[in-house]
Tab-separated table of C-alpha atoms in Angstrom:
chain	number	residue	atom	x	y	z
M	16	MET	CA	-4.592	47.979	-21.407
M	17	SER	CA	-2.456	47.980	-24.547
M	18	ASP	CA	1.155	46.803	-24.448
M	19	ARG	CA	2.064	48.966	-27.479
M	20	ARG	CA	1.843	52.690	-28.199
M	21	ASP	CA	-0.093	52.156	-31.455
M	22	GLY	CA	-2.901	50.456	-29.549
M	23	THR	CA	-2.169	47.000	-30.920
M	24	PRO	CA	-2.126	44.359	-28.159
M	25	ALA	CA	1.080	42.351	-27.948
M	26	ALA	CA	-0.901	39.119	-28.403
M	27	ALA	CA	-2.324	40.384	-31.699
M	28	LEU	CA	1.113	41.400	-32.905
M	29	ASP	CA	2.465	37.975	-32.099
M	30	ALA	CA	-0.373	36.455	-34.111
M	31	GLU	CA	0.510	38.663	-37.078
M	32	ASP	CA	4.106	37.492	-36.869
M	33	GLY	CA	2.986	33.894	-36.692
M	34	THR	CA	4.161	33.581	-33.111
M	35	ASP	CA	1.799	32.686	-30.292
M	36	ALA	CA	2.280	34.680	-27.092
M	37	ALA	CA	2.359	31.514	-25.030
M	38	GLU	CA	5.032	30.068	-27.318
M	39	GLY	CA	7.101	33.164	-26.855
M	40	ALA	CA	6.876	32.791	-23.108
M	41	ASP	CA	7.792	29.125	-23.392
M	42	ALA	CA	10.803	29.927	-25.546
M	43	ALA	CA	12.103	32.289	-22.890
M	44	SER	CA	11.643	29.693	-20.172
M	45	PRO	CA	14.266	26.943	-19.793
M	46	ASP	CA	11.613	24.378	-18.893
M	47	GLY	CA	9.283	25.324	-21.741
M	48	GLY	CA	6.934	27.233	-19.459
M	49	HIS	CA	5.988	24.162	-17.471
M	50	ALA	CA	7.759	23.776	-14.163
M	51	ALA	CA	8.283	20.032	-13.848
M	52	ALA	CA	7.578	18.546	-10.453
M	53	ALA	CA	10.845	17.762	-8.741
M	54	PRO	CA	11.420	14.116	-7.798
M	55	SER	CA	11.260	13.361	-4.097
M	56	THR	CA	12.115	10.319	-2.012
M	57	HIS	CA	9.358	7.777	-1.405
M	58	THR	CA	9.207	4.566	0.585
M	59	VAL	CA	7.030	1.536	-0.127
M	60	ARG	CA	6.782	-1.459	2.163
M	61	LEU	CA	6.020	-4.667	0.313
M	62	GLU	CA	5.159	-8.229	1.310
M	63	LEU	CA	6.759	-10.855	-0.915
M	64	VAL	CA	6.478	-14.612	-1.190
M	65	ASP	CA	9.723	-16.304	-0.127
M	66	GLU	CA	10.570	-17.630	-3.584
M	67	PRO	CA	13.460	-16.940	-5.990
M	68	GLY	CA	12.898	-14.007	-8.317
M	69	GLN	CA	10.111	-12.336	-6.312
M	70	LEU	CA	12.215	-9.353	-5.265
M	71	LEU	CA	13.438	-8.696	-8.798
M	72	ALA	CA	9.888	-8.987	-10.136
M	73	ALA	CA	8.699	-6.410	-7.573
M	74	LEU	CA	11.427	-3.946	-8.552
M	75	HIS	CA	10.555	-3.957	-12.254
M	76	PRO	CA	7.323	-1.902	-11.893
M	77	ILE	CA	9.312	0.742	-9.997
M	78	ALA	CA	12.077	1.050	-12.570
M	79	ASP	CA	9.725	0.683	-15.548
M	80	ASN	CA	7.596	3.609	-14.340
M	81	GLY	CA	10.354	6.135	-13.801
M	82	GLY	CA	11.435	5.379	-10.250
M	83	ASN	CA	15.103	5.828	-9.355
M	84	LEU	CA	15.972	3.096	-6.843
M	85	LEU	CA	17.915	4.272	-3.789
M	86	SER	CA	17.914	1.422	-1.272
M	87	ILE	CA	16.303	-1.942	-0.537
M	88	TYR	CA	15.871	-3.392	2.932
M	89	HIS	CA	15.130	-7.121	2.682
M	90	GLU	CA	13.960	-8.500	6.055
M	91	ARG	CA	14.410	-12.229	5.507
M	92	GLY	CA	14.525	-13.014	9.238
M	93	ASN	CA	11.320	-11.148	10.070
M	94	LYS	CA	8.386	-12.762	8.294
M	95	THR	CA	4.824	-11.463	8.296
M	96	PRO	CA	1.956	-13.458	9.877
M	97	ARG	CA	1.323	-15.015	6.459
M	98	GLY	CA	4.888	-16.282	6.266
M	99	ARG	CA	5.975	-13.715	3.709
M	100	ILE	CA	8.992	-11.433	3.685
M	101	PRO	CA	8.653	-7.676	4.278
M	102	VAL	CA	10.734	-5.551	1.943
M	103	GLU	CA	11.218	-1.793	2.236
M	104	VAL	CA	12.198	0.063	-0.931
M	105	ASP	CA	13.309	3.704	-1.146
M	106	PHE	CA	13.267	5.446	-4.505
M	107	GLU	CA	12.992	8.857	-6.110
M	108	ALA	CA	10.029	9.797	-8.280
M	109	THR	CA	7.705	12.689	-9.003
M	110	PRO	CA	4.320	12.573	-7.208
M	111	GLU	CA	2.589	11.559	-10.446
M	112	ARG	CA	5.090	8.796	-11.135
M	113	PHE	CA	4.799	7.594	-7.537
M	114	GLU	CA	1.064	6.985	-7.924
M	115	GLU	CA	1.694	5.134	-11.185
M	116	ILE	CA	4.321	2.956	-9.502
M	117	VAL	CA	2.012	1.988	-6.631
M	118	ASP	CA	-0.766	1.144	-9.099
M	119	ALA	CA	1.671	-0.908	-11.203
M	120	LEU	CA	2.878	-2.861	-8.166
M	121	ARG	CA	-0.666	-3.749	-7.163
M	122	SER	CA	-1.530	-4.651	-10.754
M	123	GLU	CA	1.346	-7.143	-10.678
M	124	GLY	CA	-0.121	-8.745	-7.559
M	125	VAL	CA	2.452	-7.320	-5.140
M	126	ASN	CA	0.984	-6.677	-1.696
M	127	VAL	CA	1.766	-3.034	-0.862
M	128	MET	CA	1.549	-2.759	2.921
M	129	GLN	CA	2.576	0.901	3.034
M	130	ALA	CA	3.066	3.505	0.360
M	131	GLY	CA	4.431	6.915	1.289
M	132	THR	CA	1.951	8.706	3.535
M	133	GLU	CA	-0.555	5.889	3.073
M	134	ARG	CA	0.195	4.369	6.453
M	135	TYR	CA	-1.652	1.987	8.686
M	136	ALA	CA	-2.133	4.378	11.598
M	137	GLU	CA	-4.763	2.681	13.758
M	138	GLU	CA	-4.509	-0.647	15.575
M	139	VAL	CA	-7.222	-2.939	16.859
M	140	THR	CA	-6.974	-6.346	18.514
M	141	LEU	CA	-9.732	-8.918	18.213
M	142	LEU	CA	-10.351	-12.620	18.839
M	143	LEU	CA	-11.666	-15.257	16.466
M	144	PHE	CA	-13.237	-18.447	17.843
M	145	GLY	CA	-14.288	-21.545	15.955
M	146	HIS	CA	-12.884	-24.232	13.699
M	147	LEU	CA	-10.084	-21.995	12.500
M	148	ILE	CA	-7.905	-24.812	11.194
M	149	ASP	CA	-10.692	-26.696	9.396
M	150	THR	CA	-11.839	-23.480	7.714
M	151	ASP	CA	-8.268	-22.758	6.556
M	152	LEU	CA	-6.670	-20.150	8.805
M	153	SER	CA	-4.202	-19.215	6.066
M	154	ASP	CA	-7.084	-18.389	3.741
M	155	THR	CA	-8.752	-16.350	6.488
M	156	LEU	CA	-5.630	-14.268	7.024
M	157	SER	CA	-5.069	-13.844	3.296
M	158	ARG	CA	-8.585	-12.569	2.757
M	159	ILE	CA	-8.274	-10.108	5.624
M	160	GLU	CA	-5.030	-8.882	4.067
M	161	ALA	CA	-6.839	-8.508	0.748
M	162	CYS	CA	-9.031	-5.876	2.371
M	163	GLU	CA	-7.438	-2.555	1.377
M	164	SER	CA	-8.327	-0.999	4.742
M	165	ALA	CA	-6.219	-3.256	6.955
M	166	SER	CA	-3.189	-5.443	7.379
M	167	VAL	CA	-2.630	-8.312	9.827
M	168	ALA	CA	0.274	-7.176	12.009
M	169	ASP	CA	0.316	-10.176	14.349
M	170	VAL	CA	-1.554	-13.428	14.959
M	171	SER	CA	-1.468	-15.830	17.894
M	172	LEU	CA	-3.234	-19.203	17.622
M	173	ALA	CA	-4.377	-21.290	20.593
M	174	ALA	CA	-5.669	-24.840	20.079
M	175	PRO	CA	-5.572	-26.539	23.513
M	176	GLN	CA	-7.837	-29.410	22.411
M	177	GLY	CA	-6.071	-30.103	19.137
M	178	THR	CA	-6.373	-28.663	15.673
M	179	GLU	CA	-9.573	-30.572	14.902
M	180	GLU	CA	-11.471	-28.928	17.767
M	181	VAL	CA	-12.522	-25.337	18.383
M	182	SER	CA	-9.545	-23.003	18.568
M	183	SER	CA	-8.983	-19.298	18.982
M	184	ALA	CA	-6.738	-16.709	17.379
M	185	ARG	CA	-5.855	-13.249	18.551
M	186	LEU	CA	-5.358	-10.872	15.657
M	187	ARG	CA	-3.760	-7.462	15.769
M	188	LEU	CA	-4.884	-5.441	12.797
M	189	GLU	CA	-3.360	-2.231	11.523
M	190	ALA	CA	-5.916	-0.089	9.735
M	191	ARG	CA	-5.546	3.073	7.742
M	192	ALA	CA	-6.553	6.215	9.568
M	193	GLY	CA	-10.336	6.459	9.661
M	194	GLU	CA	-10.891	3.003	8.138
M	195	THR	CA	-10.995	0.790	11.235
M	196	ASP	CA	-14.751	0.300	10.919
M	197	ALA	CA	-14.371	-0.861	7.325
M	198	ALA	CA	-11.659	-3.316	8.363
M	199	LEU	CA	-13.804	-4.746	11.170
M	200	ALA	CA	-16.784	-5.038	8.843
M	201	ALA	CA	-14.669	-7.131	6.461
M	202	VAL	CA	-13.623	-9.427	9.322
M	203	ARG	CA	-17.230	-9.826	10.510
M	204	GLU	CA	-18.390	-10.728	7.009
M	205	LEU	CA	-15.647	-13.321	6.638
M	206	ALA	CA	-16.345	-14.763	10.099
M	207	ALA	CA	-20.049	-15.125	9.292
M	208	GLU	CA	-19.176	-16.966	6.076
M	209	LYS	CA	-16.938	-19.433	7.954
M	210	ASP	CA	-19.176	-19.708	11.020
M	211	LEU	CA	-16.597	-18.126	13.303
M	212	ARG	CA	-17.239	-15.934	16.310
M	213	VAL	CA	-15.637	-12.498	16.583
M	214	VAL	CA	-14.931	-10.722	19.867
M	215	GLU	CA	-13.866	-7.137	19.142
M	216	PRO	CA	-12.264	-4.857	19.779
M	217	LEU	CA	-9.986	-5.600	22.699
M	218	THR	CA	-8.714	-2.514	24.481
M	219	GLY	CA	-5.998	-2.272	27.061
M	220	VAL	CA	-4.379	-5.456	25.751
M	221	ASP	CA	-0.677	-5.578	24.991
M	222	ALA	CA	-0.081	-6.893	21.508
């Protein structure tokens, strides 16, 4: 259907005048024809080493990628199983910027325990038996944390015969929804490497 009585389409007329139809629409629109995504509030939960400057270093990727900082909750008295400090940061950003911020944080080596809707929604408790101390329990926990599917929420070590003998550790893992199997597979692989025994999962056990 023609937009003009002489049969000349409006788009063709715009071309004759040197004006593109899309440009005309953009000129009439305050945002240039592209509705920008409105910023919304996001929360990221980070795990930081208890050293001077770590918090400031973690905030730079947020500010540098367009995030507008709103609040910071620094839980110095509530350390994670790895002895690190959980920090909760609220900021405003568009959805696209939010993804860039999370990627930037991880690129800087910051452990992002929770990012927006990316929550650890499933819990599983398991036991590890073996020479946990000799095989470096801290390394074991760190490598489990490095698995993107899970986070170590709590750990309880029992070494009744001394640290040089066989000991046990009860781990409570928080896994992303639908990724519990992947988290357990990572633990099994690590246990096999260190000659540890895994008993999992424990149900009906209070963490």
